[in-house]
PDB file of C-alpha atoms in Angstrom:
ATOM      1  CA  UNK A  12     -16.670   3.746  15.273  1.00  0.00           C
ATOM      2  CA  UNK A  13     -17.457   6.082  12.265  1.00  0.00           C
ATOM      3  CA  UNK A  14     -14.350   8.027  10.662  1.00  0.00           C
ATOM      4  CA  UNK A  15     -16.211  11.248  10.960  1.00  0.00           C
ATOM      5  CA  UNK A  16     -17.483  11.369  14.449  1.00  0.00           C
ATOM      6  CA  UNK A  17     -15.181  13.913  15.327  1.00  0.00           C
ATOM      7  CA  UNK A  18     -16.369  16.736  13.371  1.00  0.00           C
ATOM      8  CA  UNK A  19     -16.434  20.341  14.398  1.00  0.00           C
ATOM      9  CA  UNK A  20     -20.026  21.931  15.814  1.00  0.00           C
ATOM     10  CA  UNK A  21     -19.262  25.634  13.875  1.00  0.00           C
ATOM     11  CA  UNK A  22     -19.039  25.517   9.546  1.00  0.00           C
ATOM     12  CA  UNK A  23     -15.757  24.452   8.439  1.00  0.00           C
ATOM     13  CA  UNK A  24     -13.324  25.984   6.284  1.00  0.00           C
ATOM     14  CA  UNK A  25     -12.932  24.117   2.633  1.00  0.00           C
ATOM     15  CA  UNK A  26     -11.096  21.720   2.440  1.00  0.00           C
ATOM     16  CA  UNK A  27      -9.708  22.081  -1.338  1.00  0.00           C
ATOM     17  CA  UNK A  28      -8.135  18.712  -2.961  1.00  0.00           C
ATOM     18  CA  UNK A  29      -5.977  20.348  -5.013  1.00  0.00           C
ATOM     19  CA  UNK A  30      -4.108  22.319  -2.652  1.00  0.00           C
ATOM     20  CA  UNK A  31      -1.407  20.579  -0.877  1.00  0.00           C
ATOM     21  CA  UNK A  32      -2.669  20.943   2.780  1.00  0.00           C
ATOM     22  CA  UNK A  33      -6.207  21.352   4.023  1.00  0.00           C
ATOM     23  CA  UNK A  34      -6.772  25.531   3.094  1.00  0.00           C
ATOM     24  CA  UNK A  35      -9.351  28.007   4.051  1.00  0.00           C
ATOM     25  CA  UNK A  36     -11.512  29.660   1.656  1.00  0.00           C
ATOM     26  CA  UNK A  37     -13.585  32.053   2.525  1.00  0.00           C
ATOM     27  CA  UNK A  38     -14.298  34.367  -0.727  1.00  0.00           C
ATOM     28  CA  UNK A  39     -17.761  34.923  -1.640  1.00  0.00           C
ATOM     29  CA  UNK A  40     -18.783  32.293  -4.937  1.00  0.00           C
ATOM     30  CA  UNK A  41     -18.827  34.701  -8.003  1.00  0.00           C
ATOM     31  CA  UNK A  42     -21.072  32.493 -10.078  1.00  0.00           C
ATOM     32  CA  UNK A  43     -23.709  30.339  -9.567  1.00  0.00           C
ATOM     33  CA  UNK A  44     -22.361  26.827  -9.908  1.00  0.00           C
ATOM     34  CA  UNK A  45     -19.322  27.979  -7.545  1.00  0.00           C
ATOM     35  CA  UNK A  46     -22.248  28.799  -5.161  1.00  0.00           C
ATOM     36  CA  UNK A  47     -23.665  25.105  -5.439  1.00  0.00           C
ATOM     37  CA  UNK A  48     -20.151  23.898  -4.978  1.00  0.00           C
ATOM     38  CA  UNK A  49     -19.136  26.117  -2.122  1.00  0.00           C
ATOM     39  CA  UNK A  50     -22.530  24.983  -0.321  1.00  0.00           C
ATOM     40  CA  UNK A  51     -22.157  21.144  -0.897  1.00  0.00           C
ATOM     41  CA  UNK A  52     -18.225  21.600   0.740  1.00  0.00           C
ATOM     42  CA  UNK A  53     -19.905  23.420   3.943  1.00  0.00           C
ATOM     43  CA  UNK A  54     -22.485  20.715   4.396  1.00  0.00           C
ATOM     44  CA  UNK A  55     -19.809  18.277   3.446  1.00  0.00           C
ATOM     45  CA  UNK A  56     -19.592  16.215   6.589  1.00  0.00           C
ATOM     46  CA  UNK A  57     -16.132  14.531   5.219  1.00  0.00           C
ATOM     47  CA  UNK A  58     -14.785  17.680   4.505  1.00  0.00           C
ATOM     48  CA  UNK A  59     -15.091  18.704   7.915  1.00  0.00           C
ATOM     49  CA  UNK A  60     -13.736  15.627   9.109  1.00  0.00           C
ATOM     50  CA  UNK A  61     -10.248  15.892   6.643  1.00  0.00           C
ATOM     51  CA  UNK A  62      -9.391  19.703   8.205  1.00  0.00           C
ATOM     52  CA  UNK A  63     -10.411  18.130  12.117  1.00  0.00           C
ATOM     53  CA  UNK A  64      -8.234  14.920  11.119  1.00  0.00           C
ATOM     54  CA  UNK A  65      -5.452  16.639   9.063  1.00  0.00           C
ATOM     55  CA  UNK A  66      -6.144  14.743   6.470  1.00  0.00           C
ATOM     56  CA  UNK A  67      -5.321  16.405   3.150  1.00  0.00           C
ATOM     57  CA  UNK A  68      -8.115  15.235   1.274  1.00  0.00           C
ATOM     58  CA  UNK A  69     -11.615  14.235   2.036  1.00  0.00           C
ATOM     59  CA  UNK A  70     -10.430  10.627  -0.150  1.00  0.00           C
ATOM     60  CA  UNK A  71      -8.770  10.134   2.673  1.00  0.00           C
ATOM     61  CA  UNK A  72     -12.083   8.411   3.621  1.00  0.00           C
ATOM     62  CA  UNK A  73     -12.507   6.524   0.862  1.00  0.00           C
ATOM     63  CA  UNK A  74      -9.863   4.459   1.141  1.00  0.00           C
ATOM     64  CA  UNK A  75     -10.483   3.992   4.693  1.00  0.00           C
ATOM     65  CA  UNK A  76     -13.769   2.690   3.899  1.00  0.00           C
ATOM     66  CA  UNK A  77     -12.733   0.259   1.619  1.00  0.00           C
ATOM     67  CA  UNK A  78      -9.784  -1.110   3.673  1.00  0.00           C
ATOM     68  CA  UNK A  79     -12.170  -1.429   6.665  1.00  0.00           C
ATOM     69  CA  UNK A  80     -14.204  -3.793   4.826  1.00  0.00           C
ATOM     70  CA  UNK A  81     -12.183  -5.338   2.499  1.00  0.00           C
ATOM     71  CA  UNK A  82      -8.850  -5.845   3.957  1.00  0.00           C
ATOM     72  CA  UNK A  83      -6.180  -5.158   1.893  1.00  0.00           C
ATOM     73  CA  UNK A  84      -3.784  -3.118   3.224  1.00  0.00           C
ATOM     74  CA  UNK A  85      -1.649  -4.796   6.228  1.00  0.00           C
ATOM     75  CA  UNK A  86       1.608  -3.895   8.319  1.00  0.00           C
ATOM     76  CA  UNK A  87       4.607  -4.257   6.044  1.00  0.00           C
ATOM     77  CA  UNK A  88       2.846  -3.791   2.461  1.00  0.00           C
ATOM     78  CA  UNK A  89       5.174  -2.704  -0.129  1.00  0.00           C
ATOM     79  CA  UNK A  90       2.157  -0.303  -1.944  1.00  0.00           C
ATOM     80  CA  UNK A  91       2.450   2.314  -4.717  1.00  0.00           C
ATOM     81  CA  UNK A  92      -0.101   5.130  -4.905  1.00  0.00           C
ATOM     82  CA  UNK A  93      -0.818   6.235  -8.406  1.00  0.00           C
ATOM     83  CA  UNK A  94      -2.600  10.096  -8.653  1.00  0.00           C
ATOM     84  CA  UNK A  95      -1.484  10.502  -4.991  1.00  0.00           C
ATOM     85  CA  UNK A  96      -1.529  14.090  -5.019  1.00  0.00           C
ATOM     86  CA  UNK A  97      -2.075  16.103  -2.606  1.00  0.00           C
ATOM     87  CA  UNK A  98      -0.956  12.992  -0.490  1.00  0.00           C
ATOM     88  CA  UNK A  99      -4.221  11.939   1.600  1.00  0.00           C
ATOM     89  CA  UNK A 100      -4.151   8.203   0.467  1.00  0.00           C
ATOM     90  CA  UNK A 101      -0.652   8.218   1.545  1.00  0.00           C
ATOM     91  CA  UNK A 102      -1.313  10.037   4.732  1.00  0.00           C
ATOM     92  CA  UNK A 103      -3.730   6.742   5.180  1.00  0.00           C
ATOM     93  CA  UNK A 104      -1.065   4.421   3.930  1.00  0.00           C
ATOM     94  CA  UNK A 105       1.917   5.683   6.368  1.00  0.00           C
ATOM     95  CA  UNK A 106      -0.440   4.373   9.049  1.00  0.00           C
ATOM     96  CA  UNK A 107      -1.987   1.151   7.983  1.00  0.00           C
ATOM     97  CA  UNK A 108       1.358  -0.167   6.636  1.00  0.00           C
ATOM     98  CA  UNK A 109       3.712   1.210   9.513  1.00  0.00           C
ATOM     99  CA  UNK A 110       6.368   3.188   6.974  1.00  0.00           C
ATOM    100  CA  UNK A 111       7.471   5.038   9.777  1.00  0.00           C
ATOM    101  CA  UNK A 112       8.264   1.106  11.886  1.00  0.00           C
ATOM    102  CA  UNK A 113       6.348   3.116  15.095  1.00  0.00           C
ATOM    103  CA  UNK A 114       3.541  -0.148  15.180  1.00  0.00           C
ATOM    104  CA  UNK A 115       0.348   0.962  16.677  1.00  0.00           C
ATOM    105  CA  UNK A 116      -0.857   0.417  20.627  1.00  0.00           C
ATOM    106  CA  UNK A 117      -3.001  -2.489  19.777  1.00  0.00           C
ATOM    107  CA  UNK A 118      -0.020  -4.304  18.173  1.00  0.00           C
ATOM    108  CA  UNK A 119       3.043  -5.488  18.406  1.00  0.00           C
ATOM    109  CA  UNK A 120       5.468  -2.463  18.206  1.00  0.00           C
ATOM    110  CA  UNK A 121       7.856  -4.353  16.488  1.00  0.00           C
ATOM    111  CA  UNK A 122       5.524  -5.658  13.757  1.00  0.00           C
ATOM    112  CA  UNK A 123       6.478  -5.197  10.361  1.00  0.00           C
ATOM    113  CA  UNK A 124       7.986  -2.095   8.523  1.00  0.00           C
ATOM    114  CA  UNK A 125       5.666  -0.980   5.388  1.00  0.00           C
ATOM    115  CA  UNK A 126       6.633   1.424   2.074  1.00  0.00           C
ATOM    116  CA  UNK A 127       4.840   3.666   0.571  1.00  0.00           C
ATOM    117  CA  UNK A 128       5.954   5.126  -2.816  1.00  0.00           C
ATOM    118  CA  UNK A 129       3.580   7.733  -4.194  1.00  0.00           C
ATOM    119  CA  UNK A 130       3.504   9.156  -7.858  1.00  0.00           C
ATOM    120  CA  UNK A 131       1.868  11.846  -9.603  1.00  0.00           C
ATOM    121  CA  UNK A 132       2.031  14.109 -12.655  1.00  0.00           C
ATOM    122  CA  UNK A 133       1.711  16.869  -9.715  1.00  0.00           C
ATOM    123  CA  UNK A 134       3.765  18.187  -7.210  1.00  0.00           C
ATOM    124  CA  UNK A 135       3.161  16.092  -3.914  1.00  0.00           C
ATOM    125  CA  UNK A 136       4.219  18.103  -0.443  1.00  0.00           C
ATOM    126  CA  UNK A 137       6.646  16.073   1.637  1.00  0.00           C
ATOM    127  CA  UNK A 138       5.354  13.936   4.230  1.00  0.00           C
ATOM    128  CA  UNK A 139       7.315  11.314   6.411  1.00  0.00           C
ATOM    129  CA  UNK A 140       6.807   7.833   5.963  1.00  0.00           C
ATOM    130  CA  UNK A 141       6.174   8.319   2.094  1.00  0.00           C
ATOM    131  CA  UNK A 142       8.698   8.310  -0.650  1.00  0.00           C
ATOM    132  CA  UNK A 143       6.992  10.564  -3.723  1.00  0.00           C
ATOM    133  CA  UNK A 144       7.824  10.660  -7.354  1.00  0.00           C
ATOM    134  CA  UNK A 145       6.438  13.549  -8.336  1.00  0.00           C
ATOM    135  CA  UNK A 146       5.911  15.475 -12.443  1.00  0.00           C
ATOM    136  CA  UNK A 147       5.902  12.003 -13.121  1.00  0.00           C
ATOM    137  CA  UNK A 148       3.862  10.331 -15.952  1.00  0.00           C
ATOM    138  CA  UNK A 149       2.840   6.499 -14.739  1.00  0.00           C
ATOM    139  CA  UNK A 150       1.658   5.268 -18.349  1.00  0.00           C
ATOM    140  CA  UNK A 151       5.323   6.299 -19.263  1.00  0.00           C
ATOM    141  CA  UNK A 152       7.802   3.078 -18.761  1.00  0.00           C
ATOM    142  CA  UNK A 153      10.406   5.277 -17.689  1.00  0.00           C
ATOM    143  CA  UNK A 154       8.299   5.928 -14.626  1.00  0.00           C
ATOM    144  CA  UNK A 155       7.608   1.997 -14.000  1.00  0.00           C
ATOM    145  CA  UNK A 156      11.839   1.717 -13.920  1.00  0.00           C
ATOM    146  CA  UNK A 157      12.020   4.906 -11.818  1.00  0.00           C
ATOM    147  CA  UNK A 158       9.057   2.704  -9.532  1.00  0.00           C
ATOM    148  CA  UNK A 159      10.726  -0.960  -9.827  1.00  0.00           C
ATOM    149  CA  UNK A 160      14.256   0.747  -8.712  1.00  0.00           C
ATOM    150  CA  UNK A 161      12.256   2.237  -5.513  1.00  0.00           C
ATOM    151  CA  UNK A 162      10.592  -0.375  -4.499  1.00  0.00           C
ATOM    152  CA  UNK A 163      12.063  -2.884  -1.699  1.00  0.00           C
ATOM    153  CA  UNK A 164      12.953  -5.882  -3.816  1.00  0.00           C
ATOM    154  CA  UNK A 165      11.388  -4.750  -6.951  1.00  0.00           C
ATOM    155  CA  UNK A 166       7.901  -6.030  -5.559  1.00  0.00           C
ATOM    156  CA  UNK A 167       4.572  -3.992  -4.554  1.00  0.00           C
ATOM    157  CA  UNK A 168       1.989  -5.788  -2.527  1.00  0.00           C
ATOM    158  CA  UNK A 169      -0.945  -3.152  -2.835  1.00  0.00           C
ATOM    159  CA  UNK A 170      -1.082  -1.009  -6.245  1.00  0.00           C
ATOM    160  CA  UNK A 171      -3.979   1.525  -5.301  1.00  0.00           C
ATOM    161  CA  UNK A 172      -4.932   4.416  -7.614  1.00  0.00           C
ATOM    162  CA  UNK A 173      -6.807   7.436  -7.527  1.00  0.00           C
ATOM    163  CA  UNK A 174      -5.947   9.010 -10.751  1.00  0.00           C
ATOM    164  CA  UNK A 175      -7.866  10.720 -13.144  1.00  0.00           C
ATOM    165  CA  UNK A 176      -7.386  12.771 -16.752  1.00  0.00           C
ATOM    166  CA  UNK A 177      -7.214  16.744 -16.124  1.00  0.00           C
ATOM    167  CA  UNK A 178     -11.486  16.954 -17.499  1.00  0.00           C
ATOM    168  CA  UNK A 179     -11.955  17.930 -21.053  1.00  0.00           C
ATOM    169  CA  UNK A 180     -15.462  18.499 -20.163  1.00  0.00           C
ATOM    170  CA  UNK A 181     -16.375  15.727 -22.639  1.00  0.00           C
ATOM    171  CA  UNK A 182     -17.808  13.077 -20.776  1.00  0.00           C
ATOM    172  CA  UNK A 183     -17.389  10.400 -22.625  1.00  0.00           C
ATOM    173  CA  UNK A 184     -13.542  11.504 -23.785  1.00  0.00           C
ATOM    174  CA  UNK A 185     -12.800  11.578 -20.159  1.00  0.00           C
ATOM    175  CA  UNK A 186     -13.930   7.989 -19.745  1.00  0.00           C
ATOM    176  CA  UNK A 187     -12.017   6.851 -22.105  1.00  0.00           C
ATOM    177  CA  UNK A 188      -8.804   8.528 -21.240  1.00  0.00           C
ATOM    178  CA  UNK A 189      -9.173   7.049 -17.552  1.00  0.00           C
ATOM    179  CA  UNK A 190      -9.881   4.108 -18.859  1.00  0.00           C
ATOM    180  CA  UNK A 191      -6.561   4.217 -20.920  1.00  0.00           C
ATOM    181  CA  UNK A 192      -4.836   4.959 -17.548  1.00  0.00           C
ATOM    182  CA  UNK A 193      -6.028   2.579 -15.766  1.00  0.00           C
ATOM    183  CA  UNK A 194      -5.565  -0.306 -18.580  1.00  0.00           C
ATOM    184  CA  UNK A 195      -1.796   0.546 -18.175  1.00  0.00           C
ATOM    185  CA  UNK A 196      -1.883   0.518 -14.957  1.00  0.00           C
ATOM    186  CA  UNK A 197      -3.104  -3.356 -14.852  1.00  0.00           C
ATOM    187  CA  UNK A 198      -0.542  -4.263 -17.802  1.00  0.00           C
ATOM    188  CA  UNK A 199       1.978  -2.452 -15.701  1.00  0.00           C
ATOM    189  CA  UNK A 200       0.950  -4.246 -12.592  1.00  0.00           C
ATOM    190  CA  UNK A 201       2.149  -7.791 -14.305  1.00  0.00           C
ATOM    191  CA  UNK A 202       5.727  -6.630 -13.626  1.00  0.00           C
ATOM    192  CA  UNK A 203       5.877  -5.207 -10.599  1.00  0.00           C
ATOM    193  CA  UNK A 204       2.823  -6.456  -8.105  1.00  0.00           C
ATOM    194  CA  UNK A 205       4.204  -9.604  -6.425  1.00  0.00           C
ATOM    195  CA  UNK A 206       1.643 -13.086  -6.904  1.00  0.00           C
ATOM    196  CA  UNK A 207      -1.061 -12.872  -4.379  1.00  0.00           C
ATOM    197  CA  UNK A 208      -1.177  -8.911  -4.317  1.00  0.00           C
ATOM    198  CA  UNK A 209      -3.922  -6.532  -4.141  1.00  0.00           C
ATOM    199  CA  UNK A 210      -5.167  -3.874  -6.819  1.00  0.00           C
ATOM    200  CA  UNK A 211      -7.455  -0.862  -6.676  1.00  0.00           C
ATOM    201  CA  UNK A 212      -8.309   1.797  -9.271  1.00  0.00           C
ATOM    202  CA  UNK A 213     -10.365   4.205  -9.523  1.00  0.00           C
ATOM    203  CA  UNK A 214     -12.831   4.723 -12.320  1.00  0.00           C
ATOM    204  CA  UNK A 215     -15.586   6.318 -14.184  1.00  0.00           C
ATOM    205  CA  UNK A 216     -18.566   4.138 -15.104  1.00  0.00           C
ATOM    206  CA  UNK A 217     -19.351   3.952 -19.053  1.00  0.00           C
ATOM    207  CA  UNK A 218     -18.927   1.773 -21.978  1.00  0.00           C
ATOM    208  CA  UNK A 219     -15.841   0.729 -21.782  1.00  0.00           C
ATOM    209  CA  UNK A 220     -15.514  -0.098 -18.120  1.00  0.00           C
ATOM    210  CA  UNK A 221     -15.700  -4.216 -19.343  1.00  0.00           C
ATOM    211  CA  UNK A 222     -12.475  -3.556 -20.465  1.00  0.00           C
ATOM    212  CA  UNK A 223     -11.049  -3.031 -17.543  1.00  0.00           C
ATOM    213  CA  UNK A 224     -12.876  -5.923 -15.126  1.00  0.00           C
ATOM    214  CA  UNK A 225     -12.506  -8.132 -18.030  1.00  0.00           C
ATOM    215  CA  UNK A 226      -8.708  -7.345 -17.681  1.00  0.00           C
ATOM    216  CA  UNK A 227      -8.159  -8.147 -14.131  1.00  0.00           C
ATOM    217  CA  UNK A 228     -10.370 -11.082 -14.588  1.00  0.00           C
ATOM    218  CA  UNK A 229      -7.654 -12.286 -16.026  1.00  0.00           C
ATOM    219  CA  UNK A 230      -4.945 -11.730 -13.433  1.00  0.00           C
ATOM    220  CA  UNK A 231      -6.605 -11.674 -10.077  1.00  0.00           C
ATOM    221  CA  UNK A 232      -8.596 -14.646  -8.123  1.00  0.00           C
ATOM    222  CA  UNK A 233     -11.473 -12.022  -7.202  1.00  0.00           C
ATOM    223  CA  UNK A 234     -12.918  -8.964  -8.569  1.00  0.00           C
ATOM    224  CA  UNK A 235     -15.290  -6.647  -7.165  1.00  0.00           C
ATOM    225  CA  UNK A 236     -17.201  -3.476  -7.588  1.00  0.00           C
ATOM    226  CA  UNK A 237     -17.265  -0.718  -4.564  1.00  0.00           C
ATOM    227  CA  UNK A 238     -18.581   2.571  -4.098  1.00  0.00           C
ATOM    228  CA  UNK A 239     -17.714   4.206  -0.755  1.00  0.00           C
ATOM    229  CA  UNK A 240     -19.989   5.890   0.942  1.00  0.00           C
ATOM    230  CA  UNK A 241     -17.294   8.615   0.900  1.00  0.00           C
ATOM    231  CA  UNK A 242     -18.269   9.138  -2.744  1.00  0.00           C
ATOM    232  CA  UNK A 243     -20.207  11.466  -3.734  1.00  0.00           C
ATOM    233  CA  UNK A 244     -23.929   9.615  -4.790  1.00  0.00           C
ATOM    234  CA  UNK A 245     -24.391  11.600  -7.985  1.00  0.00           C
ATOM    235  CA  UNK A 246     -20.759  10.981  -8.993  1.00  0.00           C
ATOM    236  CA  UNK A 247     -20.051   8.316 -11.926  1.00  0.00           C
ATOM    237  CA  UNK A 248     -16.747   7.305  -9.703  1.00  0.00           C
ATOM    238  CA  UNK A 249     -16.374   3.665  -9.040  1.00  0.00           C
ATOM    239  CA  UNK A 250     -13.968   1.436  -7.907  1.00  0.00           C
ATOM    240  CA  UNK A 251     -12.697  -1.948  -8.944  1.00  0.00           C
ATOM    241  CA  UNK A 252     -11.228  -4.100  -6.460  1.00  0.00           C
ATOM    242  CA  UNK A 253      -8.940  -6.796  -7.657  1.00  0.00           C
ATOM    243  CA  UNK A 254      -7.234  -9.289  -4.966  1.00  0.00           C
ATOM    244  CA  UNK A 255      -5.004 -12.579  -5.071  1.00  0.00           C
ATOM    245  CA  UNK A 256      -2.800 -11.771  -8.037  1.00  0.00           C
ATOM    246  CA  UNK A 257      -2.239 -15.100  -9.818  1.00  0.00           C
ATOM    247  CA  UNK A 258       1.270 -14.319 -11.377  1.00  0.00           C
ATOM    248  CA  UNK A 259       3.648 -12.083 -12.647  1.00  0.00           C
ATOM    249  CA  UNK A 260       3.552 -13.931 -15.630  1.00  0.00           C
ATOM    250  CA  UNK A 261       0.929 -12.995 -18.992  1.00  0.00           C
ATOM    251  CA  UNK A 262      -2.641 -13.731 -18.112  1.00  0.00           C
ATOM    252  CA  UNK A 263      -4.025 -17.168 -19.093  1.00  0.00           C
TER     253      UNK A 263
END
């Protein structure tokens, strides 16, 4: 069953990523590239489906791509979002790894009880199920104490993130920065993701995207490449898919 069959028949409001909740916008574009922009939302069939879903994102879908095929997120995950503003990965997460300890009609209700912390240099809007740690840097190690402290037994299963560098406009710059991110993110992950755990990130492709497989080469049994169909085709966003953490120890 697709995630977007149940889409409305009438144009949607926007659904705007940075807001907090799923907003209408219904302004008139002033220039032309807000034009192209406010068309490709309307046509958007994923934006649509995040205001008929309450999701409050269209990522929302991205990550419930990728867990549809590949698996990683079960009942009773310990998992830390990184970038999770405005909270639609976490919206996902309070479901797939029962936070709330509700279970789900095709399981056993009294299957096991999930947590899921989410972080962000933003604001993040309350939502039940979720603990957030919000104005919070994650390449800062105060935050990875602030995370470790959280965290049931000190341990994550899942680290997913969805983070990027407010754009320069510099293309390349920006790569780099997210790269930078996301390198600390995988050094950061030897402390806190238990052996056997999962790891997503988000990135852009360029140069130094090696840098980052090459990394979790090191510390996870498989790596893979994905691009949801969620994304956007024209988009340089990929995402790297790292599963069976070896150790908590250095790499080899």
């Amino acid at each position: 069953m697709s995630y977007i069959c149940s889409l409305w028949q009438t144009p949607s409001p926007l659904v705007q990523c940075r807001s907090l909740h799923v907003t209408l916008r219904t302004q008139k574009a002033k220039t032309g590239a807000e034009q192209i922009w406010l068309t490709r939302q309307q046509r958007d069939p994923y934006v649509k489906a995040a205001h008929a879903q309450h999701y409050r994102c269209r990522s929302a879908f991205k990550l419930l791509e990728i867990d549809k095929e590949h698996k990683i997120l079960h009942p009773g995950n310990r998992v830390v979002d990184c970038g999770a503003a405005p909270g639609a990965w976490s919206q996902v997460l309070v479901d797939k790894v029962n936070s709330l300890g509700q279970g789900e009609e095709k399981c056993n209700p009294a299957e096991s009880v999930g947590f899921v912390l989410g972080v962000d240099l933003l604001r993040i809007a309350p939502l039940e199920g979720a603990v957030f740690l919000s104005k919070c840097d994650l390449t800062d190690p105060a935050t990875h104490r602030k995370i470790i402290d959280l965290l049931p037994s000190g341990q994550a299963d899942v680290i997913l993130s969805d983070m990027a560098p407010n754009a320069s406009g510099i293309k390349e710059l920006d790569h780099q920065r997210l790269v930078g991110m996301c390198l600390s993110l995988v050094d950061f992950s030897g402390t806190v993701l238990r052996p056997g755990g999962n790891f997503l990130c988000k990135i852009w492709d360029g140069g130094e995207s090696s840098l980052i497989r090459d990394r979790l080469q090191q510390r996870f049994q498989i790596v893979k490449t994905v691009k949801p169909k969620a994304s956007r085709t024209e988009s340089a966003e990929i995402y790297l898919l790292a599963k069976s953490h070896k150790s908590n120890n250095a790499p080899n």
